[in-house]
mmCIF file of C-alpha atoms in Angstrom:
data_model
loop_
_atom_site.group_PDB
_atom_site.id
_atom_site.type_symbol
_atom_site.label_atom_id
_atom_site.label_comp_id
_atom_site.label_asym_id
_atom_site.label_seq_id
_atom_site.Cartn_x
_atom_site.Cartn_y
_atom_site.Cartn_z
ATOM 1 C CA PRO A 1 -0.067 0.173 -0.016
ATOM 2 C CA VAL A 2 1.150 3.729 -0.508
ATOM 3 C CA ILE A 3 -0.294 5.950 2.000
ATOM 4 C CA CYS A 4 -0.262 9.812 1.332
ATOM 5 C CA LEU A 5 -0.056 12.425 4.060
ATOM 6 C CA PRO A 6 -0.408 16.180 3.767
ATOM 7 C CA GLY A 7 2.973 18.183 4.387
ATOM 8 C CA PRO A 8 2.319 20.611 7.164
ATOM 9 C CA PRO A 9 3.178 19.097 10.558
ATOM 10 C CA ARG A 10 -0.021 20.477 12.253
ATOM 11 C CA GLU A 11 -1.890 18.236 10.096
ATOM 12 C CA LEU A 12 0.656 15.154 9.262
ATOM 13 C CA VAL A 13 1.423 14.682 12.945
ATOM 14 C CA PRO A 14 -2.539 14.117 14.366
ATOM 15 C CA ILE A 15 -3.072 12.184 11.169
ATOM 16 C CA PHE A 16 0.089 9.807 11.570
ATOM 17 C CA ASP A 17 -0.377 9.300 15.099
ATOM 18 C CA ASP A 18 -4.112 9.048 15.636
ATOM 19 C CA GLU A 19 -4.990 6.961 12.563
ATOM 20 C CA LEU A 20 -1.740 5.635 10.485
ATOM 21 C CA VAL A 21 0.147 4.181 13.693
ATOM 22 C CA PRO A 22 -2.763 1.984 14.863
ATOM 23 C CA ARG A 23 -3.774 0.530 11.454
ATOM 24 C CA ILE A 24 0.071 -0.270 10.909
ATOM 25 C CA THR A 25 0.331 -1.855 14.313
ATOM 26 C CA GLU A 26 -2.990 -3.951 13.653
ATOM 27 C CA VAL A 27 -1.717 -5.148 10.210
ATOM 28 C CA ARG A 28 1.858 -5.887 11.652
ATOM 29 C CA GLU A 29 -0.036 -8.018 14.554
ATOM 30 C CA ALA A 30 -2.107 -9.878 12.384
ATOM 31 C CA ARG A 31 0.959 -11.072 10.658
ATOM 32 C CA GLY A 32 2.208 -12.278 13.872
ATOM 33 C CA GLU A 33 5.288 -9.826 14.120
ATOM 34 C CA LYS A 34 6.141 -8.562 17.440
ATOM 35 C CA VAL A 35 5.444 -5.024 17.780
ATOM 36 C CA GLU A 36 7.284 -2.312 20.482
ATOM 37 C CA ARG A 37 4.709 -0.466 22.430
ATOM 38 C CA ILE A 38 5.891 2.941 23.721
ATOM 39 C CA ALA A 39 4.870 4.961 26.895
ATOM 40 C CA ARG A 40 6.296 8.374 27.259
ATOM 41 C CA ARG A 41 5.447 11.325 29.513
ATOM 42 C CA ILE A 42 7.037 14.805 29.146
ATOM 43 C CA TYR A 43 7.765 16.861 32.434
ATOM 44 C CA ARG A 44 7.897 20.625 31.911
ATOM 45 C CA VAL A 45 10.217 22.176 34.319
ATOM 46 C CA PHE A 46 11.177 25.754 34.937
ATOM 47 C CA GLY A 47 14.124 27.177 37.129
ATOM 48 C CA ARG A 48 16.597 24.626 36.889
ATOM 49 C CA GLY A 49 19.194 23.912 33.929
ATOM 50 C CA GLU A 50 19.592 20.924 32.268
ATOM 51 C CA SER A 51 22.631 19.740 34.172
ATOM 52 C CA GLN A 52 21.044 20.221 37.628
ATOM 53 C CA ILE A 53 17.929 18.448 36.537
ATOM 54 C CA ALA A 54 20.260 15.359 35.403
ATOM 55 C CA ALA A 55 21.939 15.276 38.591
ATOM 56 C CA MET A 56 18.691 15.343 40.296
ATOM 57 C CA LEU A 57 17.261 12.479 38.474
ATOM 58 C CA GLU A 58 20.574 10.473 38.479
ATOM 59 C CA GLY A 59 19.821 6.874 38.105
ATOM 60 C CA LEU A 60 16.182 7.210 37.591
ATOM 61 C CA CYS A 61 15.596 4.457 34.869
ATOM 62 C CA GLU A 62 17.918 1.929 36.480
ATOM 63 C CA GLY A 63 16.021 -1.082 37.299
ATOM 64 C CA SER A 64 13.246 -0.250 35.023
ATOM 65 C CA PRO A 65 13.633 -2.308 32.008
ATOM 66 C CA GLY A 66 13.254 -0.449 28.599
ATOM 67 C CA ALA A 67 12.889 2.826 30.237
ATOM 68 C CA SER A 68 15.209 6.004 29.131
ATOM 69 C CA LEU A 69 15.460 9.668 29.939
ATOM 70 C CA HIS A 70 15.685 12.515 27.429
ATOM 71 C CA PHE A 71 15.874 16.265 28.070
ATOM 72 C CA GLN A 72 15.062 19.034 25.510
ATOM 73 C CA VAL A 73 16.006 22.857 26.319
ATOM 74 C CA LYS A 74 12.914 24.753 25.345
ATOM 75 C CA PHE A 75 14.173 28.307 26.752
ATOM 76 C CA PRO A 76 13.515 29.288 29.466
ATOM 77 C CA GLU A 77 12.379 25.804 30.550
ATOM 78 C CA THR A 78 13.377 22.493 30.413
ATOM 79 C CA LEU A 79 11.241 19.129 29.155
ATOM 80 C CA VAL A 80 12.311 16.086 30.694
ATOM 81 C CA LYS A 81 10.995 13.070 28.746
ATOM 82 C CA VAL A 82 10.734 9.240 30.206
ATOM 83 C CA VAL A 83 10.144 6.657 27.553
ATOM 84 C CA VAL A 84 9.481 3.381 28.250
ATOM 85 C CA ARG A 85 9.531 0.505 25.569
ATOM 86 C CA SER A 86 8.079 -2.704 26.061
ATOM 87 C CA GLY A 87 6.146 -5.690 23.930
ATOM 88 C CA ASP A 88 3.372 -5.036 26.399
ATOM 89 C CA ALA A 89 1.482 -1.917 26.403
ATOM 90 C CA ALA A 90 0.036 -2.471 29.843
ATOM 91 C CA ARG A 91 3.602 -3.354 31.278
ATOM 92 C CA ALA A 92 4.932 -0.188 29.899
ATOM 93 C CA GLU A 93 2.442 1.872 31.287
ATOM 94 C CA ALA A 94 3.016 0.337 34.546
ATOM 95 C CA ILE A 95 6.582 1.170 34.443
ATOM 96 C CA LEU A 96 6.054 4.410 33.556
ATOM 97 C CA GLY A 97 3.994 5.101 36.573
ATOM 98 C CA ASP A 98 6.649 3.835 38.804
ATOM 99 C CA ILE A 99 9.220 6.142 37.491
ATOM 100 C CA ASP A 100 6.412 9.112 37.268
ATOM 101 C CA ALA A 101 6.194 8.647 40.999
ATOM 102 C CA GLN A 102 10.241 9.441 41.466
ATOM 103 C CA VAL A 103 9.963 11.941 39.126
ATOM 104 C CA ARG A 104 7.537 14.154 40.897
ATOM 105 C CA GLU A 105 9.454 13.129 44.354
ATOM 106 C CA ARG A 106 12.757 14.305 43.254
ATOM 107 C CA LEU A 107 11.761 17.393 41.478
ATOM 108 C CA GLY A 108 8.623 18.320 43.408
ATOM 109 C CA PRO A 109 7.682 22.027 42.584
ATOM 110 C CA LEU A 110 9.973 22.512 39.816
ATOM 111 C CA VAL A 111 7.481 20.603 37.590
ATOM 112 C CA TYR A 112 4.630 22.951 36.899
ATOM 113 C CA GLY A 113 3.007 20.642 34.175
ATOM 114 C CA VAL A 114 3.191 17.650 32.173
ATOM 115 C CA GLY A 115 2.419 17.448 28.532
ATOM 116 C CA ASP A 116 2.110 20.064 25.722
ATOM 117 C CA ALA A 117 0.798 22.763 27.986
ATOM 118 C CA ALA A 118 3.542 25.455 28.674
ATOM 119 C CA LEU A 119 3.745 27.834 31.663
ATOM 120 C CA PRO A 120 0.970 30.588 30.326
ATOM 121 C CA VAL A 121 -1.434 27.958 29.418
ATOM 122 C CA VAL A 122 -0.935 26.139 32.631
ATOM 123 C CA VAL A 123 -1.253 29.590 34.615
ATOM 124 C CA GLY A 124 -4.506 30.407 32.549
ATOM 125 C CA GLN A 125 -6.009 26.761 33.507
ATOM 126 C CA ARG A 126 -5.122 27.123 37.183
ATOM 127 C CA LEU A 127 -6.760 30.805 37.256
ATOM 128 C CA ARG A 128 -9.762 29.525 35.453
ATOM 129 C CA ASP A 129 -10.107 26.404 37.965
ATOM 130 C CA ALA A 130 -9.805 28.526 40.970
ATOM 131 C CA GLY A 131 -11.979 31.206 39.794
ATOM 132 C CA MET A 132 -9.363 33.922 40.069
ATOM 133 C CA SER A 133 -8.486 36.858 37.793
ATOM 134 C CA LEU A 134 -4.912 38.344 37.133
ATOM 135 C CA ALA A 135 -3.583 41.870 36.247
ATOM 136 C CA THR A 136 0.162 42.923 35.312
ATOM 137 C CA ALA A 137 2.208 45.675 35.747
ATOM 138 C CA GLU A 138 5.406 45.608 33.844
ATOM 139 C CA SER A 139 8.572 47.640 33.085
ATOM 140 C CA CYS A 140 11.460 45.499 31.639
ATOM 141 C CA THR A 141 9.234 43.147 29.957
ATOM 142 C CA GLY A 142 7.163 45.874 28.046
ATOM 143 C CA GLY A 143 4.002 43.933 27.906
ATOM 144 C CA LEU A 144 5.468 40.486 27.259
ATOM 145 C CA ILE A 145 3.675 38.697 30.251
ATOM 146 C CA GLY A 146 0.202 39.957 29.145
ATOM 147 C CA SER A 147 1.246 38.742 25.322
ATOM 148 C CA LEU A 148 1.934 35.389 26.649
ATOM 149 C CA LEU A 149 -1.180 35.257 28.636
ATOM 150 C CA THR A 150 -3.243 36.335 25.688
ATOM 151 C CA GLU A 151 -1.989 34.021 23.353
ATOM 152 C CA VAL A 152 -3.839 31.438 24.806
ATOM 153 C CA PRO A 153 -7.620 31.360 23.786
ATOM 154 C CA GLY A 154 -10.268 32.237 26.082
ATOM 155 C CA SER A 155 -7.686 34.282 28.402
ATOM 156 C CA SER A 156 -10.279 37.089 28.776
ATOM 157 C CA GLU A 157 -12.319 34.796 31.445
ATOM 158 C CA TYR A 158 -9.047 35.415 33.975
ATOM 159 C CA TYR A 159 -6.782 37.705 32.589
ATOM 160 C CA LEU A 160 -8.026 41.461 33.517
ATOM 161 C CA GLY A 161 -5.019 43.406 31.855
ATOM 162 C CA GLY A 162 -2.144 45.494 32.547
ATOM 163 C CA ALA A 163 0.197 48.458 32.637
ATOM 164 C CA VAL A 164 3.411 48.633 30.930
ATOM 165 C CA THR A 165 4.846 51.534 33.079
ATOM 166 C CA TYR A 166 8.438 51.720 31.297
ATOM 167 C CA ALA A 167 8.922 55.366 33.000
ATOM 168 C CA ASN A 168 9.078 56.091 36.679
ATOM 169 C CA GLU A 169 6.337 58.913 35.923
ATOM 170 C CA GLU A 170 3.885 55.769 34.606
ATOM 171 C CA LYS A 171 4.921 53.794 37.539
ATOM 172 C CA GLN A 172 3.680 56.841 39.889
ATOM 173 C CA ARG A 173 0.745 57.561 37.735
ATOM 174 C CA GLN A 174 -0.765 54.162 36.805
ATOM 175 C CA VAL A 175 0.046 51.815 39.393
ATOM 176 C CA GLY A 176 0.719 54.247 42.601
ATOM 177 C CA VAL A 177 4.326 53.642 43.295
ATOM 178 C CA LYS A 178 5.291 56.331 45.635
ATOM 179 C CA ARG A 179 8.101 59.063 44.202
ATOM 180 C CA GLU A 180 9.745 58.739 47.921
ATOM 181 C CA THR A 181 10.019 54.895 46.683
ATOM 182 C CA LEU A 182 11.616 55.760 43.524
ATOM 183 C CA GLU A 183 14.028 58.101 44.838
ATOM 184 C CA LYS A 184 15.259 55.943 47.979
ATOM 185 C CA PHE A 185 15.361 52.562 46.095
ATOM 186 C CA GLY A 186 15.441 53.132 42.747
ATOM 187 C CA ALA A 187 12.733 51.519 39.835
ATOM 188 C CA VAL A 188 14.659 48.229 40.040
ATOM 189 C CA SER A 189 14.303 47.264 43.662
ATOM 190 C CA GLU A 190 11.902 44.962 45.939
ATOM 191 C CA GLU A 191 9.912 48.179 47.341
ATOM 192 C CA CYS A 192 9.502 49.432 43.991
ATOM 193 C CA VAL A 193 8.024 46.125 42.273
ATOM 194 C CA SER A 194 5.994 45.499 45.854
ATOM 195 C CA GLU A 195 4.320 48.830 45.191
ATOM 196 C CA MET A 196 3.562 47.939 41.454
ATOM 197 C CA ALA A 197 1.832 44.749 42.349
ATOM 198 C CA ARG A 198 -0.280 46.033 45.120
ATOM 199 C CA GLY A 199 -1.370 48.935 42.793
ATOM 200 C CA ILE A 200 -2.264 46.946 39.883
ATOM 201 C CA ARG A 201 -4.272 44.396 41.922
ATOM 202 C CA GLU A 202 -5.989 47.135 43.761
ATOM 203 C CA GLY A 203 -6.774 49.494 41.087
ATOM 204 C CA SER A 204 -7.876 46.816 38.554
ATOM 205 C CA GLY A 205 -10.044 44.633 41.140
ATOM 206 C CA ALA A 206 -7.988 41.686 40.323
ATOM 207 C CA ASP A 207 -7.442 38.761 42.948
ATOM 208 C CA ILE A 208 -3.839 38.418 41.933
ATOM 209 C CA GLY A 209 -1.292 41.508 40.688
ATOM 210 C CA VAL A 210 2.073 40.751 39.663
ATOM 211 C CA ALA A 211 4.800 43.183 38.788
ATOM 212 C CA VAL A 212 8.021 43.023 37.194
ATOM 213 C CA SER A 213 10.944 45.659 36.776
ATOM 214 C CA GLY A 214 14.613 45.346 35.745
ATOM 215 C CA ILE A 215 17.303 45.937 33.427
ATOM 216 C CA ALA A 216 17.577 44.108 30.153
ATOM 217 C CA GLY A 217 20.576 45.820 29.075
ATOM 218 C CA PRO A 218 22.607 46.151 26.759
ATOM 219 C CA SER A 219 23.186 49.218 28.802
ATOM 220 C CA GLY A 220 22.071 50.852 31.978
ATOM 221 C CA GLY A 221 23.513 48.174 34.633
ATOM 222 C CA THR A 222 25.844 49.357 37.362
ATOM 223 C CA ALA A 223 28.168 47.757 39.799
ATOM 224 C CA GLU A 224 25.326 47.533 42.410
ATOM 225 C CA LYS A 225 22.756 46.700 39.696
ATOM 226 C CA PRO A 226 24.391 44.706 36.767
ATOM 227 C CA VAL A 227 22.554 44.139 33.359
ATOM 228 C CA GLY A 228 19.857 41.097 33.988
ATOM 229 C CA THR A 229 19.112 42.449 37.859
ATOM 230 C CA VAL A 230 15.191 42.002 38.134
ATOM 231 C CA TRP A 231 12.693 42.221 40.790
ATOM 232 C CA LEU A 232 9.512 40.528 40.576
ATOM 233 C CA ALA A 233 6.539 40.841 43.118
ATOM 234 C CA VAL A 234 2.989 38.935 43.537
ATOM 235 C CA SER A 235 0.070 40.493 45.518
ATOM 236 C CA GLY A 236 -2.424 37.596 45.938
ATOM 237 C CA PRO A 237 -5.484 36.887 48.366
ATOM 238 C CA GLY A 238 -5.336 36.091 51.838
ATOM 239 C CA ASP A 239 -2.670 39.094 52.222
ATOM 240 C CA HIS A 240 -0.406 36.824 50.364
ATOM 241 C CA HIS A 241 2.639 38.741 48.987
ATOM 242 C CA SER A 242 5.944 37.436 47.710
ATOM 243 C CA THR A 243 9.045 38.862 46.059
ATOM 244 C CA ARG A 244 11.787 37.469 43.875
ATOM 245 C CA HIS A 245 15.111 38.711 42.824
ATOM 246 C CA ILE A 246 17.213 37.194 39.802
ATOM 247 C CA CYS A 247 20.524 38.229 38.181
ATOM 248 C CA TRP A 248 20.857 36.305 34.919
ATOM 249 C CA PRO A 249 23.085 38.401 32.545
ATOM 250 C CA SER A 250 22.142 37.454 28.866
ATOM 251 C CA SER A 251 20.810 38.884 25.881
ATOM 252 C CA ARG A 252 18.064 41.506 26.141
ATOM 253 C CA ALA A 253 15.432 39.092 24.652
ATOM 254 C CA GLN A 254 16.444 36.333 26.942
ATOM 255 C CA ILE A 255 16.320 38.648 30.144
ATOM 256 C CA ARG A 256 12.786 39.646 29.192
ATOM 257 C CA LYS A 257 11.474 36.115 28.470
ATOM 258 C CA MET A 258 13.124 34.504 31.695
ATOM 259 C CA SER A 259 11.593 37.441 33.546
ATOM 260 C CA SER A 260 8.221 36.956 32.236
ATOM 261 C CA PHE A 261 8.471 33.316 32.941
ATOM 262 C CA ALA A 262 9.453 33.753 36.442
ATOM 263 C CA ALA A 263 6.624 36.289 36.924
ATOM 264 C CA LEU A 264 3.868 33.534 35.793
ATOM 265 C CA SER A 265 5.798 31.216 38.273
ATOM 266 C CA LEU A 266 5.213 33.546 41.368
ATOM 267 C CA VAL A 267 1.751 33.569 40.070
ATOM 268 C CA LEU A 268 1.222 30.003 40.281
ATOM 269 C CA ARG A 269 2.540 30.003 43.890
ATOM 270 C CA ALA A 270 -0.094 32.884 44.627
ATOM 271 C CA ILE A 271 -2.837 30.594 43.078
ATOM 272 C CA GLY A 272 -2.051 27.925 45.539
ATOM 273 C CA LYS A 273 -2.229 30.365 48.465
ATOM 274 C CA GLY A 274 -5.562 31.305 47.349
ATOM 275 C CA ASP A 275 -6.950 27.807 47.038
ATOM 276 C CA GLU A 276 -5.785 26.984 50.773
ATOM 277 C CA SER A 277 -7.545 30.022 51.825
#
């Protein structure tokens, strides 16, 4: 038989996986051929590099026949892939289940999701499930957090909107940062982003407000605050408030994307605090 499939991957892949593979497998089994069954799972990790994750998962697949561990860096996250090959589908799934428990135990909260859903999608799902809303106040990311969120269909259900407060005057006008705070601590500071997060939350009426301010470069850095210095804050329900400081010198684009993902990671934690309350 000659089988013709469409070329575009978004059409070819689901047709191949859902229709063609089962048919070929059925034919091979009818001929008495031994068909290898594959069980796989993808864990999405943010906050650790590939070498760090590999060290945490060292020896994971030892004693599990047919199991292998693979990594794919998809900046700024790392995909951890576990693949199990066996002649029996049920056995492959059982082995994968045992490994799954070990992965979650070793990596803990570093695993923010499983499968194809990236961090903005996971954040949206969690917000929707919790019945919570989000607003953003962005400086160095220039609206990138809002862009990532609104790439997801239906994001208007939980994302109210945001303010891009690049200039200090706009931080004061739009989200209520005090002039004294900017003069004493600067725009890239824990105090500033804390006021930004509270200000956008109160001003929008959102359940959660997240803010980011940093030095994306390539210029503007100092000895005290080099390029790559970023402060983030989240203000959530039940008086939840947390901040994070990162210093990740890299290209401007990478600093902005890393900062956006770090902000979304903080939002995930705030959702959890809201669930508890």
